[in-house]
Amino acid sequence: MMPAMKNKQIRLASRPTGMPAMDNFATLEAEVPEPKDGEVLLRTRYLSVDPYMRGRMSDRKSYVPPFAVNEVMNGGVVGEVIESRSAALKPGDIVIGQLPWQLYTAAGAGELRKVDPNLAPITTHLGVLGVPGLTAYFGLLDIGKPREGETVVVSGAAGAVGMTVCQIAKIKGCRVVGIAGSDEKNEYLEHELWVDRTINYKTAADIKSELKEACPNGVDIYFDNVGGSVSDAVLTLINKGARIPICGQISLYNLEQPDVGPRPQPYLLVNRALMQGFIITDYGPRFVEGVTQLGQWLGEGKMKYAENIVEGFENTPQAFLGLFTGENLGKQLVKVAD
Ligand SMILES: NC(=O)c1ccc[n+]([C@@H]2O[C@H](COP(=O)([O-])OP(=O)(O)OC[C@H]3O[C@@H](n4cnc5c(N)ncnc54)[C@H](OP(=O)(O)O)[C@@H]3O)[C@@H](O)[C@H]2O)c1
C-alpha cells in the first residue's frame, strides 16, 4: 500500500424525517484497510445511488435491513483491485460488488464479480447491465408479459429502470407511453428512445385526460415506478386482463404518514387485472439470462442507455438527494476516481 493513501467514508449521521437532507450524512476520514488472506484492496471508481436506499435510512422493516446510525452507507460499487491476497483477482482487475461508500475497501474475492472492461463501459454494470436493467427486464417480461400491439404505460420513464422498460416494450412491438417529470426528459424519450407518447406529470393540467388521449385503446400494462397520484390516474384506464408490475413507489418514500388514495381493487376486479410487486434479487438465478439479452440488444443498437454522472466522492449524498427531485436522466452515478 502506498504510504500517503487516506481513506474517506460516508456514514448515516441521523435518520431523516420526510425528505432526507445533507445533514443526515457525515463524511469522515478513516484508515485504509489491510486486506487479509483471500481479500483484495479496492479503489472505488464509481458508486451507484438508488432510491431504495431511502428506505434503509429509516428504522422500518423492509426487504433489506435498515442502516444503523453511524454505519457506513453501502450500495453498488465498481472498484479496481490495487492489492491482492487472493489467487482469484490481481491488481488492475475491475470488479463490482455491494460495498461501503468509501474510497478504499478490503473485500473477500468471493463477494466480488469481475467484469471485462473491454466488453462494455464499466459503469454499465451499475445501470443497464446491472440491477436497474435487470429490474426492467424481469419486471416487464415476467410480470407484464407484453404482446405486440399492446399499450404499455411506464412511470418514472426517464430513470434507469424506466428507460430500459420503455425500450424493451418497443422491442416487443408495443405502443409505449412514458410519464416523467420534465420536458427535456420527455424529449429524450421520444426522440432518442422511440417512445410513442410522453406526459410531464409535473406540468399536466389534467393527467387523466392527457393519459386518455395518449392511450386511445386503454392500458394493457402499467409498469409502476412511482405510485401515488400518477398511478391512481393510470389505473382508471386499464383494460381487461391488464398486468401491473409494481416496481417502485418513489413518490411515497419520503412520506411520514401512509398515503391514502383511490383504492385500486375495483379496477383490478372488473378488469380481471393482475397487480404484482417484485424484488429483483429474487431473480438472482436468472441474472445471466437477463444480462446476456440486454447486452445483445445494446450490441445490436436496439437499446441505448443514459447516465447522469456526478464527480467527486463528497458529492455522493447530493447525488442521492437528486433522485427525489428528478435531477437524473438515466442512471445516477458518482465518479470517485479515474
Ligand atoms: N423492485 C425492485 O427490485 C427495484 C429495483 C430497482 C429499482 N426499483 C424502484 O424503481 C424505481 C426507479 O428506480 P431507478 O433506480 O430507475 O431510479 P430513477 O428512476 O433513475 O431515479 C428516480 C426518479 O424518480 C422520479 N421521481 C422522484 N420523485 C418522484 C415523485 N414524487 N413522483 C414521481 N416521480 C418521482 C424522478 O424523475 P422525474 O423527473 O420523472 O420525477 C427521478 O429521476 C424506484 O421506485 C425504485 O425504488 C425497484
Short mmCIF file of C-alpha atoms and ligand atoms in Angstrom, two decimals:
data_model
loop_
_atom_site.label_atom_id
_atom_site.label_comp_id
_atom_site.label_asym_id
_atom_site.label_seq_id
_atom_site.Cartn_x
_atom_site.Cartn_y
_atom_site.Cartn_z
CA MET A 1 0.00 0.00 0.00
CA MET A 2 1.27 3.50 -0.77
CA PRO A 3 2.06 5.40 2.47
CA ALA A 4 0.15 8.60 1.59
CA MET A 5 -3.20 6.90 0.97
CA LYS A 6 -6.05 8.28 3.06
CA ASN A 7 -9.48 6.76 3.28
CA LYS A 8 -12.81 8.58 3.49
CA GLN A 9 -16.23 7.16 4.16
CA ILE A 10 -19.81 8.37 4.23
CA ARG A 11 -21.93 7.34 7.18
CA LEU A 12 -25.59 7.69 8.07
CA ALA A 13 -25.36 10.53 10.62
CA SER A 14 -29.05 10.63 11.55
CA ARG A 15 -32.37 9.28 10.31
CA PRO A 16 -34.34 11.61 8.04
CA THR A 17 -37.82 12.85 8.75
CA GLY A 18 -39.55 13.18 5.41
CA MET A 19 -37.21 14.27 2.64
CA PRO A 20 -33.59 13.39 3.51
CA ALA A 21 -31.08 16.24 3.75
CA MET A 22 -27.31 16.71 3.68
CA ASP A 23 -27.05 16.64 7.47
CA ASN A 24 -28.31 13.05 7.51
CA PHE A 25 -24.86 12.12 6.14
CA ALA A 26 -21.36 12.55 7.55
CA THR A 27 -18.10 12.27 5.60
CA LEU A 28 -15.22 11.11 7.78
CA GLU A 29 -11.58 10.19 7.37
CA ALA A 30 -10.63 6.60 8.14
CA GLU A 31 -7.75 4.18 7.85
CA VAL A 32 -7.12 2.39 4.58
CA PRO A 33 -7.88 -1.24 5.48
CA GLU A 34 -5.30 -4.02 5.16
CA PRO A 35 -6.59 -6.92 3.05
CA LYS A 36 -6.48 -10.29 4.81
CA ASP A 37 -5.83 -13.65 3.18
CA GLY A 38 -8.43 -14.20 0.45
CA GLU A 39 -9.20 -10.47 0.25
CA VAL A 40 -8.29 -7.66 -2.10
CA LEU A 41 -7.89 -3.92 -1.57
CA LEU A 42 -10.11 -1.93 -3.93
CA ARG A 43 -10.09 1.66 -5.06
CA THR A 44 -13.68 2.78 -5.60
CA ARG A 45 -14.15 4.04 -9.17
CA TYR A 46 -17.94 4.54 -9.36
CA LEU A 47 -20.75 4.42 -6.80
CA SER A 48 -24.41 3.84 -7.50
CA VAL A 49 -27.05 5.84 -5.62
CA ASP A 50 -30.50 4.29 -5.68
CA PRO A 51 -33.98 5.21 -4.45
CA TYR A 52 -34.33 2.08 -2.27
CA MET A 53 -31.54 3.42 -0.02
CA ARG A 54 -34.06 5.91 1.35
CA GLY A 55 -35.94 3.01 2.93
CA ARG A 56 -32.74 1.80 4.60
CA MET A 57 -32.22 5.21 6.21
CA SER A 58 -35.43 4.73 8.26
CA ASP A 59 -35.81 2.28 11.09
CA ARG A 60 -38.55 0.31 9.36
CA LYS A 61 -38.82 -3.35 8.46
CA SER A 62 -38.39 -3.97 4.73
CA TYR A 63 -36.80 -6.47 2.40
CA VAL A 64 -33.31 -5.17 3.34
CA PRO A 65 -32.38 -4.26 6.91
CA PRO A 66 -32.06 -0.56 7.80
CA PHE A 67 -28.64 1.10 8.10
CA ALA A 68 -27.67 1.69 11.72
CA VAL A 69 -26.97 5.30 12.66
CA ASN A 70 -23.20 5.84 12.23
CA GLU A 71 -22.94 2.84 9.93
CA VAL A 72 -21.08 3.41 6.65
CA MET A 73 -23.65 3.53 3.84
CA ASN A 74 -23.28 0.90 1.13
CA GLY A 75 -24.51 0.07 -2.32
CA GLY A 76 -23.43 -0.97 -5.78
CA VAL A 77 -19.77 -0.11 -6.46
CA VAL A 78 -17.36 -0.55 -9.35
CA GLY A 79 -13.83 -0.87 -8.00
CA GLU A 80 -10.33 -1.56 -9.19
CA VAL A 81 -8.11 -4.06 -7.41
CA ILE A 82 -4.95 -2.30 -6.22
CA GLU A 83 -3.59 -5.05 -3.98
CA SER A 84 -4.49 -8.72 -3.89
CA ARG A 85 -4.20 -11.51 -1.36
CA SER A 86 -6.42 -13.78 -3.42
CA ALA A 87 -5.45 -16.01 -6.32
CA ALA A 88 -8.77 -15.17 -7.99
CA LEU A 89 -8.01 -11.47 -8.60
CA LYS A 90 -4.98 -9.39 -9.50
CA PRO A 91 -4.14 -5.66 -9.40
CA GLY A 92 -5.85 -3.85 -12.26
CA ASP A 93 -8.90 -6.14 -12.29
CA ILE A 94 -12.26 -4.35 -12.33
CA VAL A 95 -14.93 -5.76 -10.04
CA ILE A 96 -18.43 -4.94 -8.89
CA GLY A 97 -20.00 -5.62 -5.54
CA GLN A 98 -22.30 -4.39 -2.81
CA LEU A 99 -19.72 -2.35 -0.90
CA PRO A 100 -19.34 0.54 1.55
CA TRP A 101 -19.35 4.17 0.46
CA GLN A 102 -15.63 4.73 0.91
CA LEU A 103 -12.56 5.42 -1.17
CA TYR A 104 -10.76 2.17 -0.32
CA THR A 105 -12.30 -1.11 0.75
CA ALA A 106 -10.92 -4.53 1.62
CA ALA A 107 -13.29 -7.24 0.44
CA GLY A 108 -13.28 -11.01 0.05
CA ALA A 109 -12.77 -12.07 -3.56
CA GLY A 110 -15.92 -14.22 -3.23
CA GLU A 111 -18.09 -11.15 -2.62
CA LEU A 112 -16.98 -9.56 -5.89
CA ARG A 113 -17.75 -10.17 -9.55
CA LYS A 114 -15.00 -9.49 -12.06
CA VAL A 115 -16.10 -7.61 -15.19
CA ASP A 116 -14.41 -7.24 -18.54
CA PRO A 117 -13.87 -3.51 -19.24
CA ASN A 118 -13.37 -4.28 -22.93
CA LEU A 119 -16.90 -5.67 -23.38
CA ALA A 120 -18.84 -2.67 -22.07
CA PRO A 121 -18.05 0.58 -20.20
CA ILE A 122 -17.58 -0.31 -16.53
CA THR A 123 -20.41 1.99 -15.43
CA THR A 124 -22.99 -0.09 -17.31
CA HIS A 125 -22.68 -2.82 -14.66
CA LEU A 126 -24.40 -0.43 -12.24
CA GLY A 127 -27.03 0.58 -14.81
CA VAL A 128 -28.34 -1.04 -17.93
CA LEU A 129 -26.36 -4.27 -17.41
CA GLY A 130 -26.80 -4.17 -13.63
CA VAL A 131 -29.69 -4.05 -11.17
CA PRO A 132 -31.78 -1.36 -12.93
CA GLY A 133 -31.56 -3.08 -16.32
CA LEU A 134 -32.40 -6.46 -14.82
CA THR A 135 -35.29 -4.95 -12.89
CA ALA A 136 -36.73 -3.59 -16.11
CA TYR A 137 -36.15 -6.86 -17.94
CA PHE A 138 -37.73 -9.26 -15.45
CA GLY A 139 -40.46 -6.92 -14.22
CA LEU A 140 -41.71 -6.19 -17.72
CA LEU A 141 -41.23 -9.61 -19.32
CA ASP A 142 -42.09 -11.89 -16.41
CA ILE A 143 -44.98 -9.98 -14.89
CA GLY A 144 -46.00 -7.59 -17.66
CA LYS A 145 -45.79 -10.25 -20.40
CA PRO A 146 -46.02 -7.74 -23.26
CA ARG A 147 -47.63 -8.76 -26.56
CA GLU A 148 -47.27 -6.99 -29.87
CA GLY A 149 -49.67 -4.07 -30.32
CA GLU A 150 -50.43 -3.67 -26.61
CA THR A 151 -50.21 -0.32 -24.83
CA VAL A 152 -47.58 -0.07 -22.08
CA VAL A 153 -47.51 2.91 -19.73
CA VAL A 154 -44.30 3.48 -17.77
CA SER A 155 -43.97 5.90 -14.85
CA GLY A 156 -40.53 7.14 -13.84
CA ALA A 157 -39.93 6.61 -17.54
CA ALA A 158 -36.70 8.61 -17.87
CA GLY A 159 -34.91 6.94 -14.97
CA ALA A 160 -32.54 3.98 -15.03
CA VAL A 161 -35.26 1.32 -14.78
CA GLY A 162 -37.95 3.24 -16.66
CA MET A 163 -35.99 4.00 -19.81
CA THR A 164 -34.98 0.37 -20.11
CA VAL A 165 -38.60 -0.73 -19.70
CA CYS A 166 -39.67 1.68 -22.44
CA GLN A 167 -37.12 0.24 -24.85
CA ILE A 168 -37.86 -3.42 -24.11
CA ALA A 169 -41.55 -2.71 -24.63
CA LYS A 170 -40.73 -1.12 -28.01
CA ILE A 171 -38.58 -4.13 -28.95
CA LYS A 172 -41.64 -6.31 -28.15
CA GLY A 173 -43.76 -4.25 -30.56
CA CYS A 174 -45.83 -2.33 -28.02
CA ARG A 175 -47.15 1.22 -28.07
CA VAL A 176 -45.28 2.95 -25.23
CA VAL A 177 -46.40 5.94 -23.20
CA GLY A 178 -43.84 7.36 -20.78
CA ILE A 179 -44.53 9.59 -17.79
CA ALA A 180 -41.65 11.72 -16.48
CA GLY A 181 -41.05 14.99 -14.66
CA SER A 182 -39.53 17.31 -17.27
CA ASP A 183 -39.93 18.25 -20.93
CA GLU A 184 -36.21 17.58 -21.54
CA LYS A 185 -36.60 14.04 -20.26
CA ASN A 186 -39.67 13.51 -22.40
CA GLU A 187 -37.90 14.83 -25.48
CA TYR A 188 -35.14 12.31 -24.89
CA LEU A 189 -37.70 9.52 -24.55
CA GLU A 190 -39.50 10.43 -27.76
CA HIS A 191 -36.53 11.41 -29.92
CA GLU A 192 -33.83 9.03 -28.74
CA LEU A 193 -35.76 6.02 -27.47
CA TRP A 194 -38.72 5.89 -29.89
CA VAL A 195 -41.30 6.24 -27.12
CA ASP A 196 -44.66 6.94 -28.80
CA ARG A 197 -46.08 9.49 -26.38
CA THR A 198 -44.96 11.18 -23.17
CA ILE A 199 -46.60 13.10 -20.37
CA ASN A 200 -44.95 15.53 -17.97
CA TYR A 201 -46.73 14.74 -14.70
CA LYS A 202 -45.41 17.94 -13.11
CA THR A 203 -46.97 20.30 -15.65
CA ALA A 204 -50.00 18.30 -16.89
CA ALA A 205 -53.18 20.26 -16.16
CA ASP A 206 -55.20 17.04 -16.02
CA ILE A 207 -53.05 13.93 -16.15
CA LYS A 208 -56.06 11.64 -16.52
CA SER A 209 -57.31 13.31 -19.68
CA GLU A 210 -53.77 13.51 -21.14
CA LEU A 211 -53.35 9.82 -20.46
CA LYS A 212 -56.71 9.02 -22.04
CA GLU A 213 -55.72 10.88 -25.15
CA ALA A 214 -52.29 9.16 -25.23
CA CYS A 215 -53.84 5.70 -24.75
CA PRO A 216 -56.85 5.55 -27.11
CA ASN A 217 -57.00 1.75 -26.73
CA GLY A 218 -56.63 1.77 -22.94
CA VAL A 219 -53.69 0.42 -20.93
CA ASP A 220 -52.64 -3.24 -21.11
CA ILE A 221 -49.52 -2.96 -18.96
CA TYR A 222 -48.66 -0.34 -16.38
CA PHE A 223 -45.06 -0.55 -15.16
CA ASP A 224 -45.23 1.37 -11.90
CA ASN A 225 -42.06 3.03 -10.62
CA VAL A 226 -43.63 5.88 -8.69
CA GLY A 227 -47.07 5.11 -7.15
CA GLY A 228 -49.21 7.93 -5.74
CA SER A 229 -51.50 10.11 -7.82
CA VAL A 230 -49.75 9.27 -11.12
CA SER A 231 -50.62 5.61 -10.63
CA ASP A 232 -54.15 6.45 -9.50
CA ALA A 233 -54.69 8.15 -12.85
CA VAL A 234 -53.29 5.26 -14.90
CA LEU A 235 -55.43 2.68 -13.08
CA THR A 236 -58.64 4.29 -14.30
CA LEU A 237 -57.64 3.35 -17.88
CA ILE A 238 -56.61 -0.30 -17.55
CA ASN A 239 -58.02 -2.87 -19.92
CA LYS A 240 -59.45 -6.30 -19.23
CA GLY A 241 -56.56 -8.62 -18.36
CA ALA A 242 -54.12 -5.75 -17.66
CA ARG A 243 -50.85 -6.52 -15.89
CA ILE A 244 -49.32 -4.09 -13.43
CA PRO A 245 -45.77 -4.84 -12.23
CA ILE A 246 -45.18 -2.83 -9.05
CA CYS A 247 -41.50 -1.99 -9.24
CA GLY A 248 -41.21 1.08 -7.03
CA GLN A 249 -43.23 3.76 -5.25
CA ILE A 250 -40.76 6.62 -5.11
CA SER A 251 -43.45 9.27 -4.65
CA LEU A 252 -44.19 7.71 -1.25
CA TYR A 253 -40.67 7.09 0.08
CA ASN A 254 -40.39 10.40 1.93
CA LEU A 255 -43.91 10.47 3.39
CA GLU A 256 -44.23 10.30 7.16
CA GLN A 257 -47.89 9.23 7.09
CA PRO A 258 -49.38 6.41 4.98
CA ASP A 259 -50.75 7.69 1.70
CA VAL A 260 -54.43 7.12 1.11
CA GLY A 261 -55.64 7.41 -2.45
CA PRO A 262 -58.38 5.93 -4.57
CA ARG A 263 -58.44 2.22 -3.83
CA PRO A 264 -57.26 0.03 -6.73
CA GLN A 265 -59.31 -3.10 -6.05
CA PRO A 266 -62.44 -2.14 -8.06
CA TYR A 267 -60.34 -1.51 -11.19
CA LEU A 268 -58.50 -4.79 -10.72
CA LEU A 269 -61.72 -6.67 -10.08
CA VAL A 270 -63.80 -5.56 -13.02
CA ASN A 271 -60.85 -5.86 -15.39
CA ARG A 272 -59.59 -9.22 -14.03
CA ALA A 273 -56.24 -7.43 -13.81
CA LEU A 274 -53.03 -8.57 -12.12
CA MET A 275 -51.02 -6.23 -9.89
CA GLN A 276 -47.82 -7.80 -8.63
CA GLY A 277 -44.89 -6.45 -6.64
CA PHE A 278 -41.44 -7.90 -7.16
CA ILE A 279 -37.93 -7.53 -5.77
CA ILE A 280 -35.17 -8.03 -8.29
CA THR A 281 -32.88 -10.09 -6.06
CA ASP A 282 -35.45 -12.91 -6.26
CA TYR A 283 -34.43 -13.29 -9.91
CA GLY A 284 -30.76 -13.89 -8.99
CA PRO A 285 -30.65 -17.37 -10.55
CA ARG A 286 -31.71 -15.84 -13.90
CA PHE A 287 -29.40 -12.78 -13.94
CA VAL A 288 -27.09 -14.30 -16.56
CA GLU A 289 -30.05 -14.70 -18.93
CA GLY A 290 -31.06 -11.06 -18.40
CA VAL A 291 -27.57 -9.60 -18.75
CA THR A 292 -26.94 -11.66 -21.89
CA GLN A 293 -30.12 -10.43 -23.56
CA LEU A 294 -29.64 -6.80 -22.52
CA GLY A 295 -26.02 -6.94 -23.73
CA GLN A 296 -27.16 -8.35 -27.05
CA TRP A 297 -29.74 -5.59 -27.56
CA LEU A 298 -27.10 -2.97 -26.72
CA GLY A 299 -24.62 -4.57 -29.11
CA GLU A 300 -27.21 -4.67 -31.90
CA GLY A 301 -28.06 -0.98 -31.36
CA LYS A 302 -31.65 -1.84 -30.35
CA MET A 303 -31.14 -0.33 -26.93
CA LYS A 304 -29.45 2.79 -25.54
CA TYR A 305 -28.71 3.98 -22.05
CA ALA A 306 -28.13 7.31 -20.37
CA GLU A 307 -26.10 8.12 -17.28
CA ASN A 308 -26.02 11.18 -15.06
CA ILE A 309 -22.57 11.23 -13.52
CA VAL A 310 -21.75 13.46 -10.56
CA GLU A 311 -18.00 13.89 -9.98
CA GLY A 312 -16.38 13.51 -6.56
CA PHE A 313 -16.92 11.18 -3.61
CA GLU A 314 -18.01 14.06 -1.33
CA ASN A 315 -20.91 14.75 -3.69
CA THR A 316 -22.46 11.31 -3.16
CA PRO A 317 -25.17 12.50 -0.71
CA GLN A 318 -26.11 15.32 -3.10
CA ALA A 319 -26.37 12.84 -5.97
CA PHE A 320 -28.59 10.61 -3.85
CA LEU A 321 -30.86 13.51 -2.84
CA GLY A 322 -31.17 14.47 -6.51
CA LEU A 323 -33.08 11.25 -7.18
CA PHE A 324 -36.03 12.71 -5.28
CA THR A 325 -36.04 15.97 -7.20
CA GLY A 326 -35.58 14.34 -10.58
CA GLU A 327 -32.04 15.60 -11.33
CA ASN A 328 -31.13 12.47 -13.27
CA LEU A 329 -31.82 11.38 -16.82
CA GLY A 330 -30.98 7.68 -16.74
CA LYS A 331 -28.76 6.04 -14.18
CA GLN A 332 -27.42 8.27 -11.40
CA LEU A 333 -23.78 7.52 -10.61
CA VAL A 334 -20.92 9.12 -8.73
CA LYS A 335 -17.46 9.10 -10.25
CA VAL A 336 -14.99 8.66 -7.41
CA ALA A 337 -11.71 8.00 -9.23
CA ASP A 338 -10.39 7.53 -12.77
N1 LIG B 1 -38.40 -3.77 -7.22
C1 LIG B 1 -37.09 -3.73 -7.32
O1 LIG B 1 -36.39 -4.72 -7.11
C2 LIG B 1 -36.44 -2.44 -7.73
C3 LIG B 1 -35.12 -2.39 -8.19
C4 LIG B 1 -34.59 -1.16 -8.62
C5 LIG B 1 -35.38 -0.01 -8.53
N2 LIG B 1 -36.65 -0.10 -8.03
C6 LIG B 1 -37.53 1.06 -7.98
O2 LIG B 1 -37.72 1.51 -9.29
C7 LIG B 1 -37.94 2.91 -9.30
C8 LIG B 1 -36.95 3.56 -10.26
O3 LIG B 1 -35.63 3.33 -9.78
P1 LIG B 1 -34.36 3.86 -10.57
O4 LIG B 1 -33.18 3.30 -9.93
O5 LIG B 1 -34.60 3.67 -12.01
O6 LIG B 1 -34.41 5.42 -10.23
P2 LIG B 1 -34.53 6.58 -11.28
O7 LIG B 1 -35.88 6.44 -11.93
O8 LIG B 1 -33.31 6.59 -12.12
O9 LIG B 1 -34.49 7.90 -10.39
C9 LIG B 1 -35.57 8.30 -9.66
C10 LIG B 1 -36.55 9.17 -10.50
O10 LIG B 1 -37.83 9.12 -9.86
C11 LIG B 1 -38.55 10.28 -10.21
N3 LIG B 1 -39.25 10.79 -9.02
C12 LIG B 1 -38.68 11.27 -7.90
N4 LIG B 1 -39.64 11.65 -7.03
C13 LIG B 1 -40.83 11.43 -7.64
C14 LIG B 1 -42.20 11.63 -7.27
N5 LIG B 1 -42.53 12.16 -6.08
N6 LIG B 1 -43.16 11.29 -8.15
C15 LIG B 1 -42.84 10.76 -9.36
N7 LIG B 1 -41.57 10.54 -9.78
C16 LIG B 1 -40.59 10.87 -8.92
C17 LIG B 1 -37.55 11.32 -10.71
O11 LIG B 1 -37.80 11.54 -12.09
P3 LIG B 1 -38.90 12.62 -12.60
O12 LIG B 1 -38.12 13.77 -13.14
O13 LIG B 1 -39.62 11.85 -13.66
O14 LIG B 1 -39.74 13.00 -11.43
C18 LIG B 1 -36.20 10.64 -10.53
O15 LIG B 1 -35.30 10.96 -11.56
C19 LIG B 1 -37.79 3.39 -7.86
O16 LIG B 1 -39.07 3.49 -7.28
C20 LIG B 1 -37.00 2.27 -7.21
O17 LIG B 1 -37.23 2.18 -5.83
C21 LIG B 1 -37.18 -1.28 -7.65
#
